[in-house]
CSV table of C-alpha atoms and ligand atoms in Angstrom, one decimal:
chain,number,residue,atom,x,y,z
A,15,MET,CA,-4.1,13.2,-57.5
A,16,PRO,CA,-1.4,12.5,-60.2
A,17,SER,CA,1.0,15.3,-61.0
A,18,ALA,CA,0.1,17.7,-63.8
A,19,PRO,CA,2.5,16.2,-66.4
A,20,ALA,CA,1.0,12.8,-65.8
A,21,GLN,CA,-2.5,14.2,-66.3
A,22,LEU,CA,-1.5,15.8,-69.6
A,23,ALA,CA,0.0,12.6,-70.9
A,24,PHE,CA,-3.3,11.0,-70.0
A,25,ILE,CA,-5.4,13.7,-71.8
A,26,GLY,CA,-3.1,14.2,-74.8
A,27,LEU,CA,-1.7,17.5,-75.8
A,28,ASP,CA,-3.7,17.6,-79.0
A,29,THR,CA,-6.9,17.4,-77.0
A,30,VAL,CA,-5.8,20.3,-75.0
A,31,ARG,CA,-4.7,22.4,-78.1
A,32,HIS,CA,-7.8,21.7,-80.1
A,33,ALA,CA,-10.6,21.4,-77.5
A,34,VAL,CA,-13.6,23.4,-78.8
A,35,THR,CA,-16.2,22.5,-76.1
A,36,THR,CA,-16.4,23.7,-72.7
A,37,ASP,CA,-18.2,23.0,-69.4
A,38,ARG,CA,-21.0,25.6,-69.7
A,39,ALA,CA,-22.6,24.7,-66.5
A,40,GLU,CA,-24.6,27.5,-64.9
A,41,GLU,CA,-22.4,29.8,-62.9
A,42,HIS,CA,-23.2,30.4,-59.2
A,43,PRO,CA,-22.0,32.9,-56.6
A,44,VAL,CA,-19.4,31.8,-54.1
A,45,PRO,CA,-18.8,33.5,-50.7
A,46,GLY,CA,-15.2,34.3,-51.3
A,47,THR,CA,-11.8,33.3,-52.7
A,48,VAL,CA,-10.5,29.8,-52.0
A,49,THR,CA,-8.1,31.2,-49.4
A,50,SER,CA,-8.4,34.3,-47.2
A,51,GLY,CA,-6.1,37.2,-47.1
A,52,PRO,CA,-4.8,39.6,-49.7
A,53,GLU,CA,-2.6,37.1,-51.5
A,54,PRO,CA,-3.7,33.5,-52.5
A,55,ASP,CA,-2.1,30.3,-51.0
A,56,LEU,CA,-1.0,28.7,-54.2
A,57,ALA,CA,-1.0,25.2,-52.6
A,58,ALA,CA,-4.8,25.4,-52.2
A,59,TYR,CA,-5.3,25.5,-56.0
A,60,ASP,CA,-5.4,22.4,-58.3
A,61,LEU,CA,-4.4,24.4,-61.4
A,62,ILE,CA,-2.5,27.7,-61.6
A,63,VAL,CA,-2.9,29.1,-65.1
A,64,ALA,CA,-0.8,32.1,-66.3
A,65,GLY,CA,-2.0,34.0,-69.2
A,66,LEU,CA,1.0,35.1,-71.3
A,67,SER,CA,1.4,38.0,-73.9
A,68,GLY,CA,3.8,40.9,-73.6
A,69,LYS,CA,6.0,42.4,-71.0
A,70,ASP,CA,3.5,42.6,-68.0
A,71,ALA,CA,2.8,38.9,-68.3
A,72,HIS,CA,6.6,38.2,-68.6
A,73,ALA,CA,7.1,40.1,-65.3
A,74,MET,CA,4.1,38.3,-63.8
A,75,LEU,CA,5.6,34.9,-64.7
A,76,ASP,CA,8.9,35.8,-63.2
A,77,ARG,CA,7.2,36.4,-59.9
A,78,LEU,CA,4.7,33.5,-60.1
A,79,THR,CA,7.2,30.8,-60.9
A,80,ASP,CA,9.2,31.9,-57.9
A,81,GLN,CA,6.1,31.8,-55.7
A,82,ALA,CA,5.0,28.4,-57.0
A,83,ARG,CA,8.4,26.9,-56.5
A,84,ARG,CA,8.5,28.1,-52.9
A,85,ALA,CA,5.0,26.7,-52.4
A,86,GLY,CA,6.0,23.4,-53.8
A,87,VAL,CA,3.4,23.5,-56.5
A,88,PHE,CA,5.4,24.3,-59.6
A,89,ASP,CA,4.0,21.2,-61.3
A,90,ARG,CA,0.4,22.7,-61.1
A,91,LEU,CA,1.5,25.8,-63.1
A,92,PHE,CA,0.4,26.0,-66.7
A,93,THR,CA,1.0,28.9,-69.2
A,94,VAL,CA,-1.6,29.8,-71.9
A,95,HIS,CA,-1.4,32.0,-74.9
A,96,ALA,CA,-4.5,32.9,-77.1
A,97,ASP,CA,-2.8,33.3,-80.4
A,98,MET,CA,-4.4,36.0,-82.7
A,99,GLY,CA,-2.5,34.9,-85.8
A,100,LEU,CA,-1.4,37.7,-88.1
A,101,MET,CA,-3.1,40.2,-86.0
A,102,GLU,CA,-0.2,39.8,-83.5
A,103,TRP,CA,3.3,41.0,-84.2
A,104,PRO,CA,5.0,38.5,-86.5
A,105,SER,CA,8.6,37.5,-86.7
A,106,VAL,CA,11.0,39.7,-88.6
A,107,HIS,CA,14.4,39.5,-90.2
A,108,HIS,CA,16.3,42.7,-89.7
A,109,HIS,CA,20.0,43.5,-90.3
A,110,GLY,CA,20.8,39.8,-90.6
A,111,GLN,CA,19.1,38.8,-87.4
A,112,ASP,CA,15.8,36.9,-86.9
A,113,TYR,CA,13.4,38.2,-84.2
A,114,PRO,CA,10.6,35.9,-83.1
A,115,SER,CA,6.9,36.5,-83.3
A,116,ASN,CA,4.8,37.3,-80.2
A,117,ARG,CA,3.6,33.7,-80.3
A,118,GLU,CA,7.1,32.3,-80.5
A,119,LEU,CA,8.5,34.5,-77.8
A,120,VAL,CA,5.7,33.6,-75.4
A,121,ALA,CA,6.5,29.9,-75.9
A,122,GLN,CA,10.2,30.7,-75.3
A,123,THR,CA,9.4,32.7,-72.2
A,124,ALA,CA,7.4,29.8,-70.7
A,125,LEU,CA,10.4,27.3,-71.4
A,126,HIS,CA,12.9,29.9,-70.0
A,127,TYR,CA,11.0,29.8,-66.7
A,128,GLY,CA,10.9,26.0,-66.7
A,129,ILE,CA,7.4,25.4,-68.0
A,130,PRO,CA,7.7,22.2,-70.1
A,131,ALA,CA,6.2,22.3,-73.6
A,132,ASP,CA,3.3,20.0,-72.5
A,133,ARG,CA,2.2,22.6,-69.9
A,134,HIS,CA,2.2,25.5,-72.4
A,135,ILE,CA,-1.2,25.8,-74.1
A,136,GLU,CA,-1.9,27.7,-77.2
A,137,THR,CA,-5.4,28.5,-78.4
A,138,HIS,CA,-6.6,29.7,-81.7
A,139,ARG,CA,-10.0,30.7,-83.1
A,140,VAL,CA,-10.7,27.9,-85.7
A,141,VAL,CA,-13.6,27.7,-88.1
A,142,THR,CA,-14.8,25.0,-90.5
A,143,ASP,CA,-15.4,26.1,-94.1
A,144,PRO,CA,-18.3,24.6,-96.2
A,145,ASP,CA,-15.8,22.2,-97.9
A,146,GLY,CA,-14.8,20.8,-94.4
A,147,THR,CA,-11.5,22.6,-94.2
A,148,ARG,CA,-10.6,23.7,-90.7
A,149,ARG,CA,-8.6,27.0,-90.5
A,150,ALA,CA,-7.8,29.8,-88.3
A,151,GLN,CA,-10.2,32.8,-88.5
A,152,SER,CA,-8.8,36.3,-87.8
A,153,LEU,CA,-10.4,39.2,-85.9
A,154,LEU,CA,-10.4,41.2,-89.2
A,155,GLU,CA,-12.3,38.4,-91.0
A,156,GLN,CA,-14.8,38.5,-88.2
A,157,ALA,CA,-15.2,42.2,-88.5
A,158,ALA,CA,-15.8,41.8,-92.2
A,159,MET,CA,-18.3,39.1,-91.6
A,160,TRP,CA,-20.4,41.1,-89.1
A,161,ARG,CA,-19.8,44.5,-90.6
A,162,LYS,CA,-18.7,45.7,-87.2
A,163,PHE,CA,-15.4,46.2,-85.5
A,164,PRO,CA,-15.3,45.5,-81.7
A,165,ASP,CA,-15.0,48.4,-79.4
A,166,ALA,CA,-14.4,49.0,-75.6
A,167,ALA,CA,-18.0,48.2,-74.7
A,168,ARG,CA,-18.4,45.1,-77.1
A,169,ARG,CA,-15.0,43.6,-77.0
A,170,TRP,CA,-16.0,40.4,-78.8
A,171,CYS,CA,-12.4,40.2,-80.1
A,172,THR,CA,-11.3,39.3,-76.5
A,173,SER,CA,-14.3,37.1,-75.6
A,174,ASP,CA,-14.4,35.1,-78.9
A,175,SER,CA,-10.8,34.6,-79.5
A,176,LYS,CA,-9.2,34.6,-76.0
A,177,VAL,CA,-11.7,34.1,-73.1
A,178,ASP,CA,-13.8,31.4,-74.7
A,179,LYS,CA,-10.9,29.6,-76.3
A,180,ILE,CA,-8.8,29.5,-73.2
A,181,ARG,CA,-11.7,28.3,-71.1
A,182,ALA,CA,-12.4,25.6,-73.6
A,183,ALA,CA,-8.8,24.6,-73.9
A,184,LEU,CA,-8.8,24.0,-70.1
A,185,THR,CA,-11.9,21.8,-70.2
A,186,PRO,CA,-10.1,18.4,-70.6
A,187,LEU,CA,-7.9,19.2,-67.6
A,188,VAL,CA,-10.8,20.3,-65.6
A,189,ARG,CA,-12.9,17.2,-66.5
A,190,HIS,CA,-10.0,15.0,-65.5
A,191,HIS,CA,-9.4,16.8,-62.1
A,192,ARG,CA,-13.2,16.9,-61.4
A,193,ARG,CA,-13.4,13.1,-61.7
A,194,GLN,CA,-10.4,12.6,-59.5
A,195,LEU,CA,-11.3,15.1,-56.8
A,196,GLY,CA,-15.1,14.7,-56.7
A,197,ARG,CA,-15.5,18.5,-56.3
A,198,PRO,CA,-15.1,21.6,-58.4
A,199,VAL,CA,-11.5,22.2,-59.6
A,200,ARG,CA,-9.9,25.2,-58.0
A,201,ILE,CA,-8.2,27.3,-60.6
A,202,LEU,CA,-6.1,30.3,-60.0
A,203,ASN,CA,-6.0,32.5,-63.1
A,204,VAL,CA,-3.0,34.8,-63.1
A,205,THR,CA,-2.5,37.7,-65.4
A,206,GLY,CA,-0.2,40.7,-65.7
A,207,VAL,CA,-2.8,43.3,-65.3
A,208,ARG,CA,-1.3,46.5,-63.6
A,209,ALA,CA,-3.0,49.4,-61.9
A,210,GLU,CA,-1.0,52.0,-63.9
A,211,GLU,CA,-2.6,50.9,-67.2
A,212,SER,CA,-6.0,52.5,-66.6
A,213,THR,CA,-8.2,53.9,-63.9
A,214,LYS,CA,-10.5,50.9,-64.3
A,215,ARG,CA,-7.6,48.5,-63.8
A,216,ALA,CA,-6.4,50.5,-60.8
A,217,THR,CA,-9.6,49.5,-59.0
A,218,ARG,CA,-9.0,45.8,-59.5
A,219,PRO,CA,-8.1,43.9,-56.3
A,220,THR,CA,-4.9,41.8,-56.4
A,221,TYR,CA,-6.8,38.7,-55.4
A,222,SER,CA,-10.5,38.2,-56.1
A,223,VAL,CA,-13.3,35.8,-57.0
A,224,GLY,CA,-13.6,35.0,-60.7
A,225,TYR,CA,-16.5,32.7,-61.3
A,226,ALA,CA,-17.8,29.3,-60.2
A,227,ASN,CA,-19.9,26.5,-61.6
A,228,ALA,CA,-20.4,22.8,-60.9
A,229,HIS,CA,-17.0,22.0,-62.4
A,230,ARG,CA,-14.7,25.0,-61.5
A,231,GLN,CA,-14.1,27.6,-59.0
A,232,GLN,CA,-11.8,30.2,-60.6
A,233,ASP,CA,-10.1,33.0,-58.6
A,234,GLU,CA,-8.1,35.9,-60.1
A,235,TYR,CA,-4.6,36.8,-59.1
A,236,LEU,CA,-2.6,39.9,-60.3
A,237,PRO,CA,0.9,39.6,-58.7
A,238,VAL,CA,2.3,42.6,-60.6
A,239,HIS,CA,-0.7,44.9,-60.1
A,240,HIS,CA,1.3,47.3,-58.1
A,241,LEU,CA,4.3,47.5,-60.3
A,242,GLY,CA,5.2,50.5,-62.5
A,243,THR,CA,6.3,50.3,-66.2
A,244,ALA,CA,10.0,50.8,-65.1
A,245,ASP,CA,9.8,48.0,-62.6
A,246,VAL,CA,8.4,45.7,-65.4
A,247,HIS,CA,11.2,46.7,-67.8
A,248,ALA,CA,13.8,46.0,-65.1
A,249,ILE,CA,12.3,42.5,-64.3
A,250,VAL,CA,12.1,41.6,-68.0
A,251,ASP,CA,15.6,43.0,-68.8
A,252,GLY,CA,17.0,41.1,-65.8
A,253,SER,CA,15.5,37.8,-66.8
A,254,GLY,CA,18.1,36.9,-69.3
A,255,LEU,CA,15.5,36.7,-72.2
A,256,ALA,CA,15.1,39.5,-74.8
A,257,HIS,CA,11.8,41.3,-74.8
A,258,HIS,CA,9.7,41.4,-78.1
A,259,TRP,CA,11.2,43.4,-81.0
A,260,ALA,CA,8.0,45.4,-81.3
A,261,TYR,CA,8.7,47.2,-78.0
A,262,ASP,CA,11.9,48.7,-79.5
A,263,SER,CA,12.6,51.6,-81.8
A,264,GLU,CA,13.9,49.0,-84.1
A,265,PRO,CA,14.5,45.3,-83.8
A,266,GLY,CA,17.6,44.6,-81.7
A,267,ALA,CA,17.8,48.1,-80.2
A,268,ARG,CA,16.6,46.9,-76.7
A,269,ASP,CA,15.6,50.4,-75.8
A,270,TRP,CA,11.8,50.1,-75.1
A,271,GLY,CA,11.4,52.9,-77.7
A,272,GLY,CA,8.7,51.3,-79.7
A,273,MET,CA,5.2,50.0,-78.9
A,274,SER,CA,4.0,50.5,-75.3
A,275,ARG,CA,1.7,47.4,-75.5
A,276,LEU,CA,1.7,44.1,-77.4
A,277,SER,CA,-0.8,41.5,-78.6
A,278,CYS,CA,-2.8,42.6,-81.7
A,279,SER,CA,-0.5,45.0,-83.6
A,280,ILE,CA,-3.4,47.3,-84.5
A,281,CYS,CA,-5.6,47.2,-81.4
A,282,ILE,CA,-8.9,49.0,-80.8
A,283,MET,CA,-7.6,49.9,-77.3
A,284,SER,CA,-4.3,51.3,-78.4
A,285,ASN,CA,-3.3,54.9,-78.0
A,286,LYS,CA,-2.6,57.3,-80.9
A,287,ALA,CA,1.3,56.9,-80.8
A,288,ASP,CA,1.0,53.1,-80.8
A,289,LEU,CA,-1.4,53.1,-83.7
A,290,ILE,CA,0.7,55.4,-85.8
A,291,LEU,CA,3.8,53.3,-85.2
A,292,ALA,CA,1.9,50.1,-85.9
A,293,VAL,CA,0.5,51.3,-89.3
A,294,ARG,CA,4.0,52.7,-90.3
A,295,ARG,CA,5.5,49.2,-89.5
A,296,ARG,CA,2.6,47.1,-91.0
A,297,PRO,CA,1.3,49.3,-93.9
A,298,ARG,CA,-0.3,46.3,-95.7
A,299,LEU,CA,-2.1,45.2,-92.7
A,300,ALA,CA,-3.2,48.8,-92.0
A,301,ALA,CA,-4.4,49.0,-95.7
A,302,LEU,CA,-6.5,45.9,-95.1
A,303,TYR,CA,-8.1,47.4,-92.0
A,304,ALA,CA,-8.9,50.5,-94.0
A,305,GLU,CA,-10.4,48.5,-96.8
A,306,VAL,CA,-12.7,46.7,-94.3
A,307,GLU,CA,-13.5,50.0,-92.6
A,308,HIS,CA,-14.6,51.5,-95.9
A,309,ALA,CA,-16.5,48.5,-97.1
A,310,ILE,CA,-18.5,48.1,-94.0
A,311,ASP,CA,-18.9,51.8,-93.2
A,312,HIS,CA,-18.0,51.2,-89.6
A,313,ALA,CA,-15.0,52.9,-88.0
A,314,PHE,CA,-12.2,50.7,-86.6
A,315,LYS,CA,-12.2,53.0,-83.6
A,316,LEU,CA,-14.9,55.7,-83.3
A,317,THR,CA,-12.4,58.3,-82.0
A,318,MET,CA,-9.7,57.3,-84.4
A,319,PRO,CA,-10.9,55.7,-87.7
A,320,MET,CA,-8.2,53.9,-89.7
A,321,SER,CA,-8.6,56.4,-92.5
A,322,ARG,CA,-7.5,59.2,-90.0
A,323,ILE,CA,-4.7,57.0,-88.6
A,324,LEU,CA,-3.3,56.5,-92.0
A,325,GLU,CA,-3.4,60.3,-92.7
A,326,LEU,CA,-1.5,60.9,-89.4
A,327,ALA,CA,1.0,58.3,-90.3
A,328,GLU,CA,1.7,60.1,-93.6
A,329,GLU,CA,2.4,63.4,-91.8
A,330,PRO,CA,6.0,64.2,-90.5
A,331,GLY,CA,6.7,63.5,-86.8
A,332,GLY,CA,5.7,60.9,-84.4
A,333,PRO,CA,7.4,57.6,-84.0
A,334,GLU,CA,9.8,56.2,-86.6
A,335,PRO,CA,9.0,52.7,-87.7
A,336,GLY,CA,12.5,51.3,-87.4
A,337,VAL,CA,11.4,48.5,-89.6
A,338,VAL,CA,8.7,48.1,-92.2
A,339,LEU,CA,7.2,44.6,-92.8
A,340,ALA,CA,6.8,43.5,-96.4
A,341,GLU,CA,4.0,41.0,-95.5
A,342,ASP,CA,4.2,39.6,-99.1
A,343,GLY,CA,4.0,35.9,-98.2
A,344,PRO,CA,1.3,33.3,-98.7
A,345,GLU,CA,0.1,33.6,-95.1
A,346,PHE,CA,-0.8,37.3,-95.6
A,347,ALA,CA,-2.3,36.6,-99.0
A,348,ALA,CA,-4.6,34.1,-97.4
A,349,LEU,CA,-5.7,36.6,-94.8
A,350,GLU,CA,-6.5,39.2,-97.5
A,351,ALA,CA,-8.4,36.5,-99.5
A,352,ALA,CA,-10.4,35.4,-96.5
A,353,VAL,CA,-11.3,39.0,-95.4
A,354,ARG,CA,-12.4,39.9,-99.0
A,355,ALA,CA,-14.4,36.7,-99.3
A,356,GLN,CA,-16.3,37.8,-96.2
A,357,LEU,CA,-16.9,41.2,-97.6
A,358,ALA,CA,-18.4,39.6,-100.7
A,359,GLU,CA,-20.9,37.6,-98.7
A,360,PRO,CA,-24.2,38.9,-97.4
A,361,VAL,CA,-24.0,40.5,-93.9
A,362,ARG,CA,-24.1,38.0,-91.1
A,363,LEU,CA,-25.9,39.7,-88.3
A,364,ARG,CA,-24.4,39.1,-84.9
A,365,ALA,CA,-26.9,39.3,-82.0
A,366,SER,CA,-26.0,42.0,-79.6
A,367,THR,CA,-26.0,39.4,-76.8
A,368,ASP,CA,-24.1,36.9,-78.8
A,369,PHE,CA,-20.8,37.4,-77.2
A,370,THR,CA,-19.3,36.7,-73.7
A,371,THR,CA,-18.8,40.0,-71.9
A,372,VAL,CA,-15.3,40.4,-70.6
A,373,PRO,CA,-15.8,40.4,-66.9
A,374,PRO,CA,-12.8,41.5,-64.7
A,375,GLY,CA,-12.4,38.0,-63.4
A,376,CYS,CA,-11.6,36.1,-66.5
A,377,LEU,CA,-8.8,34.8,-68.6
A,378,SER,CA,-8.5,37.8,-71.0
A,379,CYS,CA,-6.0,39.8,-72.9
A,380,THR,CA,-3.2,40.9,-70.6
A,381,ALA,CA,-2.1,43.4,-73.2
A,382,CYS,CA,-5.3,45.0,-74.2
B,430,SF4,S1,-5.4,43.1,-78.3
B,430,SF4,FE1,-7.0,44.7,-78.7
B,430,SF4,S2,-7.9,44.1,-80.7
B,430,SF4,FE2,-6.7,42.3,-79.9
B,430,SF4,S3,-8.2,41.1,-78.9
B,430,SF4,FE3,-7.3,42.4,-77.3
B,430,SF4,S4,-8.7,44.3,-77.3
B,430,SF4,FE4,-9.1,43.1,-79.1
């Protein structure tokens, strides 16, 4: 089997970045993980795919790159980031310094750990307009289109924009390996999920079966599942690479006094403090969420509608923003225009079954 970089050269990076089809063969059960024991033998996998976004994934990559080098399979390791566009924390200029966006920092993190650019995969949700223009489509535009926000039980934001896109992006690699190997490709999907995050995540095994079909057998590995938040901070701070500015009380503070989680700035799964901080930092984005919420008459979050979050953000107390983003550029104007265009269209009903559920064993948000 040729080395991973040689395969990418064969496939072409553009193909990896823009692949939109996937091997939707019927899934079937498998008796167990590729290797036995509580931890995987990395050498038994053809592809090792690390999903990156946020501090937990950074700590995971720190551990995983070490393990992959010791196992002699570093060249099988890929990093992947499902970019959510302006829903994610953007770059900021603060007190004369530039701080990267989440997407930029993720790419820097991969490079920092020795993953070459041709093994770092970015995916985006892309749609084609009636005039043939291909463009990224945001979660907020989807909510406007379907007149519904996602929620914990219907997390189509994750399935549409992350799980499906990452699975599709891997398809060229999987097809190539499948031809070479003559058997399903063994993929180890590695994420930064931690037990401390929720009672549901606490029940997840460190190493488990994901899914299998005629083309792939995917197992799941959570190498930092047991770590506490302080451990993660220590690993990230000790890595020599700055963490994302949104985690801090203000860009450059390096104090972990800001957001507790990353990925979408205003996330349906966020806690109250994170939501108040996010809307104080991104008032224009918050106003657009509120506009959609009002227009579609569906709460951004049932227990915490955006209208209520905005009220709370106006009250004294709670987290200080540290920085307030102007969001007055053409990119944000395009987001507003796309969202308002969807609100002006007739409702597009989304079938309740028309989304991939987010099973525990999938390439999903590590930050949500
Ligand atoms: S970060 Fe939150 S809002 Fe964004 S895709 Fe994940 S669950 Fe959905």
